[in-house]
CSV table of C-alpha atoms in Angstrom, one decimal:
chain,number,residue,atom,x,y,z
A,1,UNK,CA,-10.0,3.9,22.7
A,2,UNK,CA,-11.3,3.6,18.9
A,3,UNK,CA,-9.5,6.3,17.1
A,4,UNK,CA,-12.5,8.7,15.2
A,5,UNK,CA,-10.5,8.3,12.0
A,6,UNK,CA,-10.3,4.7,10.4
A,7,UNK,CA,-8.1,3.7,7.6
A,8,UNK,CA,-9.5,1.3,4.5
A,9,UNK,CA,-8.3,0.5,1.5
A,10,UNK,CA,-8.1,-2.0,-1.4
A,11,UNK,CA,-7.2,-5.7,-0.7
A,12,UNK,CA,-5.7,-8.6,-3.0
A,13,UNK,CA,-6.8,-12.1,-1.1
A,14,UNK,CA,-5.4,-15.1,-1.3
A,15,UNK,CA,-5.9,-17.3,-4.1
A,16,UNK,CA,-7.4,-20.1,-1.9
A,17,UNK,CA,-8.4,-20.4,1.8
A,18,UNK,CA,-7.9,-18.2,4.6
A,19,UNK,CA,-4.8,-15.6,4.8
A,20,UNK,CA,-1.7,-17.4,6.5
A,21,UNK,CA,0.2,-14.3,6.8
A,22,UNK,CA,-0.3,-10.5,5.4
A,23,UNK,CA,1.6,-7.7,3.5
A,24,UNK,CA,0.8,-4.2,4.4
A,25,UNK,CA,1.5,-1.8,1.5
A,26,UNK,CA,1.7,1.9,2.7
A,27,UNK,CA,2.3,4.2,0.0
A,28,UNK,CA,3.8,7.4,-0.4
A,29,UNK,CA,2.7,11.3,-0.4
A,30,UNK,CA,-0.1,12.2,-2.9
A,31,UNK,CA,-1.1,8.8,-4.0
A,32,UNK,CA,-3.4,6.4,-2.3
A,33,UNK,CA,-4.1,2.6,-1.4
A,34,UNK,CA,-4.7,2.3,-5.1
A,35,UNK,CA,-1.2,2.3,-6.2
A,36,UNK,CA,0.9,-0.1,-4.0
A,37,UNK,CA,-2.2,-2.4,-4.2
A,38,UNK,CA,-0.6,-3.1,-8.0
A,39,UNK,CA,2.2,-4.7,-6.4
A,40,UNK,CA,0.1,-7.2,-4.6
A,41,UNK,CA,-0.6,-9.6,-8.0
A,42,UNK,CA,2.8,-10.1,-8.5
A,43,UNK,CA,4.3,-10.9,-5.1
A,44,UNK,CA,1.3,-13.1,-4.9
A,45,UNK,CA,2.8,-15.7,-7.5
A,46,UNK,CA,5.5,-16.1,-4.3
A,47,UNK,CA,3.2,-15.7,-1.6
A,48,UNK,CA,0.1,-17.7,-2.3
A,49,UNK,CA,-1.4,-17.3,1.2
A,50,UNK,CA,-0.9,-14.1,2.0
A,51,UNK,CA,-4.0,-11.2,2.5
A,52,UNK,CA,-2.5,-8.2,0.6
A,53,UNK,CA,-4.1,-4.9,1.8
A,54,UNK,CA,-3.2,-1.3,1.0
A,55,UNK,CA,-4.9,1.4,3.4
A,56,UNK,CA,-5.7,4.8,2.1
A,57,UNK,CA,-3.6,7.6,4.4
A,58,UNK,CA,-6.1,9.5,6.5
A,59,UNK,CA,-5.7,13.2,5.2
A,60,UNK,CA,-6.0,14.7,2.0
A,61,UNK,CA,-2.7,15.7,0.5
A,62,UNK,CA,-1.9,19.7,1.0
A,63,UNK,CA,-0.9,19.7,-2.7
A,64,UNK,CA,-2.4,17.2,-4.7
A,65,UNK,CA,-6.6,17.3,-3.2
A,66,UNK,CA,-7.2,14.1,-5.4
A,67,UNK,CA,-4.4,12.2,-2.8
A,68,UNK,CA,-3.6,11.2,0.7
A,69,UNK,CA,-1.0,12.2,2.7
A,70,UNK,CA,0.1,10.4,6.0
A,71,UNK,CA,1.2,13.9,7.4
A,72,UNK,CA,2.6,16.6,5.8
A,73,UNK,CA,5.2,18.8,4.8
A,74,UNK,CA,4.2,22.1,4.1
A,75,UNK,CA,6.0,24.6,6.6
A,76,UNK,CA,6.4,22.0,9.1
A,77,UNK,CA,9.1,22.2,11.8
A,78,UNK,CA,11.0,18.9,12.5
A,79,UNK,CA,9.0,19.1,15.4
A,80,UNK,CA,5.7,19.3,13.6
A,81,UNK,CA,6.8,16.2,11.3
A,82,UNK,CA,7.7,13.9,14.1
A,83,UNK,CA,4.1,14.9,16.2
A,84,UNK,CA,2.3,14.4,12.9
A,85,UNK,CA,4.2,11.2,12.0
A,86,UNK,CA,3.1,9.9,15.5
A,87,UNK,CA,-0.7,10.4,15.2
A,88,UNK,CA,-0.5,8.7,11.6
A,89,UNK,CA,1.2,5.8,13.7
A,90,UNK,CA,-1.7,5.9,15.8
A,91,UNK,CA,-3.8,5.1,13.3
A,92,UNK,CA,-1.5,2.5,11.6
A,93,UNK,CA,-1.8,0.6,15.3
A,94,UNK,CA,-4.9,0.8,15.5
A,95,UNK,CA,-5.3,-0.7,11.6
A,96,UNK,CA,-3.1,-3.3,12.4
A,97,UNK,CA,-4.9,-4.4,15.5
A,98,UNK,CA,-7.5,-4.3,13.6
A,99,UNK,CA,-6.7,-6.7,10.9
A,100,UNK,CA,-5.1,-9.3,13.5
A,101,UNK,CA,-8.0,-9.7,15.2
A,102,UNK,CA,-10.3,-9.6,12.1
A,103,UNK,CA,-7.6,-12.8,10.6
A,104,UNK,CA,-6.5,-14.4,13.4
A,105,UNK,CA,-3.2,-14.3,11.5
A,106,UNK,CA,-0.7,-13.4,14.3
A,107,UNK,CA,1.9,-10.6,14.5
A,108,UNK,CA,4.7,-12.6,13.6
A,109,UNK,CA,3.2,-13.2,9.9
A,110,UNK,CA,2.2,-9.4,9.2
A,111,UNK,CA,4.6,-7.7,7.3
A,112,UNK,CA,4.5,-3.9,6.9
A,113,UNK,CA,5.7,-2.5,3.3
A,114,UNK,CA,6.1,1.1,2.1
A,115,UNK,CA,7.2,3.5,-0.8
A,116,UNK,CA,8.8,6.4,-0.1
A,117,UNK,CA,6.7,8.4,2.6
A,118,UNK,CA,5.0,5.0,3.4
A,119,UNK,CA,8.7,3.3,4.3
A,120,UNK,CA,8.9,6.9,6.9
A,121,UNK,CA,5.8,5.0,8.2
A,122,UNK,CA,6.5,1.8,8.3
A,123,UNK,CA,10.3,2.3,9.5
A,124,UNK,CA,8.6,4.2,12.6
A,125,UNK,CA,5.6,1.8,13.6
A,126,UNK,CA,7.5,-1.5,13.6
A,127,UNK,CA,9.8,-0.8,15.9
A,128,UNK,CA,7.5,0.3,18.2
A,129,UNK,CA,5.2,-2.1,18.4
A,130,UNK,CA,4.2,-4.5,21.1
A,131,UNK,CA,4.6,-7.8,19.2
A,132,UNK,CA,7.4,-8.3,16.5
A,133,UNK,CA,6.6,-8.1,13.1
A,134,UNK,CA,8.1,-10.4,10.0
A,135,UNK,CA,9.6,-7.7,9.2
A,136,UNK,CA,9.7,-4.3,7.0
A,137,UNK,CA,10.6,-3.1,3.5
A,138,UNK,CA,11.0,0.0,2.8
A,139,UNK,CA,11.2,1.8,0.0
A,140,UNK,CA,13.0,5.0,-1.1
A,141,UNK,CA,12.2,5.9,2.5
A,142,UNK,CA,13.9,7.5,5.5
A,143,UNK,CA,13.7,7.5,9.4
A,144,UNK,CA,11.6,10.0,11.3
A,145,UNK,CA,13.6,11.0,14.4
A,146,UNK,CA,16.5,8.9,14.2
A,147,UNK,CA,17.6,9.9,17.0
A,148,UNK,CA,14.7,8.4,19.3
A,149,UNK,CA,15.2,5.3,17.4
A,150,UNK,CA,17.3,3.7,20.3
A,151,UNK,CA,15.1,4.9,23.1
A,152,UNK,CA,11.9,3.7,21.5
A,153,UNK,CA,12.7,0.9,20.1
A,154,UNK,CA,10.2,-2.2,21.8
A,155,UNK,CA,10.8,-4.9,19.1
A,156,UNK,CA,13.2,-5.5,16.0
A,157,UNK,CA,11.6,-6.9,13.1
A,158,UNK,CA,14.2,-7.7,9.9
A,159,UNK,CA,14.6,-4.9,7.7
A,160,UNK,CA,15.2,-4.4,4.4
A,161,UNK,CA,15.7,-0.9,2.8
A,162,UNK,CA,15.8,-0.1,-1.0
A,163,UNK,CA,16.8,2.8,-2.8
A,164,UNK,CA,17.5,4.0,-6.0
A,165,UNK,CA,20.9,6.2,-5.9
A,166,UNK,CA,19.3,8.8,-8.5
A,167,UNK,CA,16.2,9.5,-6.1
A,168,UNK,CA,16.2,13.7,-6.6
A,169,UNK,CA,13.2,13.1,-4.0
A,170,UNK,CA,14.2,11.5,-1.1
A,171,UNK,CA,17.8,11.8,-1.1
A,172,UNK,CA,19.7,8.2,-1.7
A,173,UNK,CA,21.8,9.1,1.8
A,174,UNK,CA,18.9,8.9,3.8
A,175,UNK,CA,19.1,5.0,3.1
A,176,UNK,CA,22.5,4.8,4.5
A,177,UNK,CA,21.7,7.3,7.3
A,178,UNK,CA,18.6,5.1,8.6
A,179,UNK,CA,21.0,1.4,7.4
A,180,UNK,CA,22.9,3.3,10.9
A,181,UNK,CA,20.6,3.7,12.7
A,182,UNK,CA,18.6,1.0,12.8
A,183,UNK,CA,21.7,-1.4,13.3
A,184,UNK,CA,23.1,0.6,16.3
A,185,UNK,CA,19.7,-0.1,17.5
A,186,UNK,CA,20.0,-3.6,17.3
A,187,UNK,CA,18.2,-4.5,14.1
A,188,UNK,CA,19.2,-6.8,10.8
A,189,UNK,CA,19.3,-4.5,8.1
A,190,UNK,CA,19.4,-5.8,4.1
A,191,UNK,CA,20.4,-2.8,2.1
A,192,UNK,CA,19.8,-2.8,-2.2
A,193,UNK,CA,21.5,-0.1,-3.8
A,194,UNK,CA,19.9,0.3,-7.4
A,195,UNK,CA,21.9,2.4,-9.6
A,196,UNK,CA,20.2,5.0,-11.8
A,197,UNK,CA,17.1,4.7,-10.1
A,198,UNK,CA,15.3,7.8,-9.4
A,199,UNK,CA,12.1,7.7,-6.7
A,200,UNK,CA,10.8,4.8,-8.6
A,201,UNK,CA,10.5,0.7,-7.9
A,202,UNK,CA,12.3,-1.0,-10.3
A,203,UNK,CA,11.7,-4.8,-11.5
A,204,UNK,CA,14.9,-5.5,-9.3
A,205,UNK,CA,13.9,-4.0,-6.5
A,206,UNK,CA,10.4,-5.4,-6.6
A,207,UNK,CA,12.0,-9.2,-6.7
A,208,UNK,CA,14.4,-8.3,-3.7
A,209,UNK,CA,11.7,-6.9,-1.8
A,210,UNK,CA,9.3,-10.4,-2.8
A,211,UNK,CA,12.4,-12.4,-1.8
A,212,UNK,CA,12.8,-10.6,1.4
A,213,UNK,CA,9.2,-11.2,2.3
A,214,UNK,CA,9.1,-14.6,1.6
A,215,UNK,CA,11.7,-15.4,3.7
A,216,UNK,CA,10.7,-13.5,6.6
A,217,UNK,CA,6.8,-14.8,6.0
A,218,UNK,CA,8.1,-18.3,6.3
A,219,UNK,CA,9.5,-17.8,10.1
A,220,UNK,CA,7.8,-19.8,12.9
A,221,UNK,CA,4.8,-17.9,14.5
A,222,UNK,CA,7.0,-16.2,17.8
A,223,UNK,CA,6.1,-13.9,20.2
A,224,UNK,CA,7.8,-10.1,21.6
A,225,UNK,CA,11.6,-9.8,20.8
C-alpha cells in the first residue's frame, strides 16, 4: 500500500546518459534535502554515472519550523524513538522502491548515505531490506536499537562509519558502539576516526566516504545476501 506521505527532494544527474548506479544522501535533524545535495558535485568527479538524490525528511523539525526532521527527539522514550525511527523507514522503503523501479538501476548499485540523524536512518533501513545494497556511509551517526540489530538483520551491505572524535552532538562512542554491533551481526565495517572534528564532514572524511562508494558502486549487480 502507497504510503500518504511521499518523500522528494533535489537531485544531481549524471553527466551523461542514464544513471548506472545511485547515491542516497539523507541528512540530519533540522536541515533538509538541500544540504547533503552539495556533496553530490564533488563525488560526482569519481562517480560519473551515478543519479545523486537527496530526499527532504517527511516532518517539520520540533525546533527549527524552517527544517525536516526524520523523527524526533523532544520527550521521546527510547520506545518512542525506535517506533518513530520505523515509520520514517517506512517511507525511506517505499522511496527507494520507488526510485528502482523509476531507473531500472538495481539494488545492488544504490547506495544509501547519511549525516548524523540521516546515518541513524540509513544504518537502520539497510539492513533490513529485502535486496542488498552497495553499501552505507554513515556519518557522525549511531544505531537505533542496537540491540534488534541481530534479530533483524535480512541483508548485510558494506559499511562504512565516520566520525569526528570532538562531536559534542552525537557522542564519538556511538561510532564504536554501532562498529560492535554491526560486526557481531555479520557485517564489514570501515571505521575513520577524524581527530578534532566536531559534528561536521571534513575534506578527509568526504574523500573516504567517495572512495568507499566507488568501490562498493563498482561491484557486480548481485542479488539477496
Amino acid at each position: 500500500m502507497k504510503p500518504m506521505l511521499s518523500l522528494d527532494g533535489p537531485r544531481h544527474e549524471p553527466a551523461a546518459g542514464k544513471p548506472q548506479s545511485i547515491v542516497v544522501l539523507l541528512h540530519g535533524y533540522g536541515a533538509d534535502g538541500n544540504d547533503l545535495i552539495s556533496l553530490a558535485p564533488l563525488w560526482a568527479r569519481l562517480l560519473p554515472h551515478t543519479l545523486f538524490v537527496s530526499p527532504h525528511a517527511p516532518f517539520s523539525c520540533e525546533i527549527n519550523p524552517v527544517g525536516k526532521q526524520w523523527y524526533g527527539f523532544e520527550g521521546a522514550t527510547p520506545e518512542m524513538i525506535l517506533a518513530r525511527t520505523r515509520t520514517a523507514a517506512s517511507l525511506i522503503g517505499f522511496y527507494l522502491d520507488a526510485l528502482i523501479e523509476e531507473t531500472g538501476v538495481p539494488a545492488s548499485k544504490v547506495a544509501l548515505t547519511g549525516f548524523s540523524q540521516g546515518a541513524m536512518m540509513a544504518l537502520h533501513v539497510a539492513p533490513r531490506r529485502r535486496e542488498t545494497l552497495a553499501g552505507v556511509v554513515g556519518f557522525s551517526g549511531a544505531l537505533v536499537a542496537p540491540e534488534l540489530l541481530a534479530t533483524e538483520t535480512i541483508t548485510r551491505p558494506p559499511v562504512l562509519l565516520v566520525h569526528g572524535d570532538a562531536d559534542p552532538v552525537v557522542p564519538f562512542e556511538s561510532m564504536q558502539q554501532a562498529a560492535k554491533a554491526l560486526r557481531a551481526a555479520g557485517f564489514r565495517v570501515a571505521t575513520e576516526i577524524r581527530a578534532n572534528v566536531p559534528h561536521a564532514i571534513d575534506q578527509v572524511g568526504l574523500a573516504t566516504g567517495g572512495s568507499f562508494l566507488v568501490d562498493a558502486l563498482a561491484q557486480p549487480a548481485s542479488g539477496s545476501a
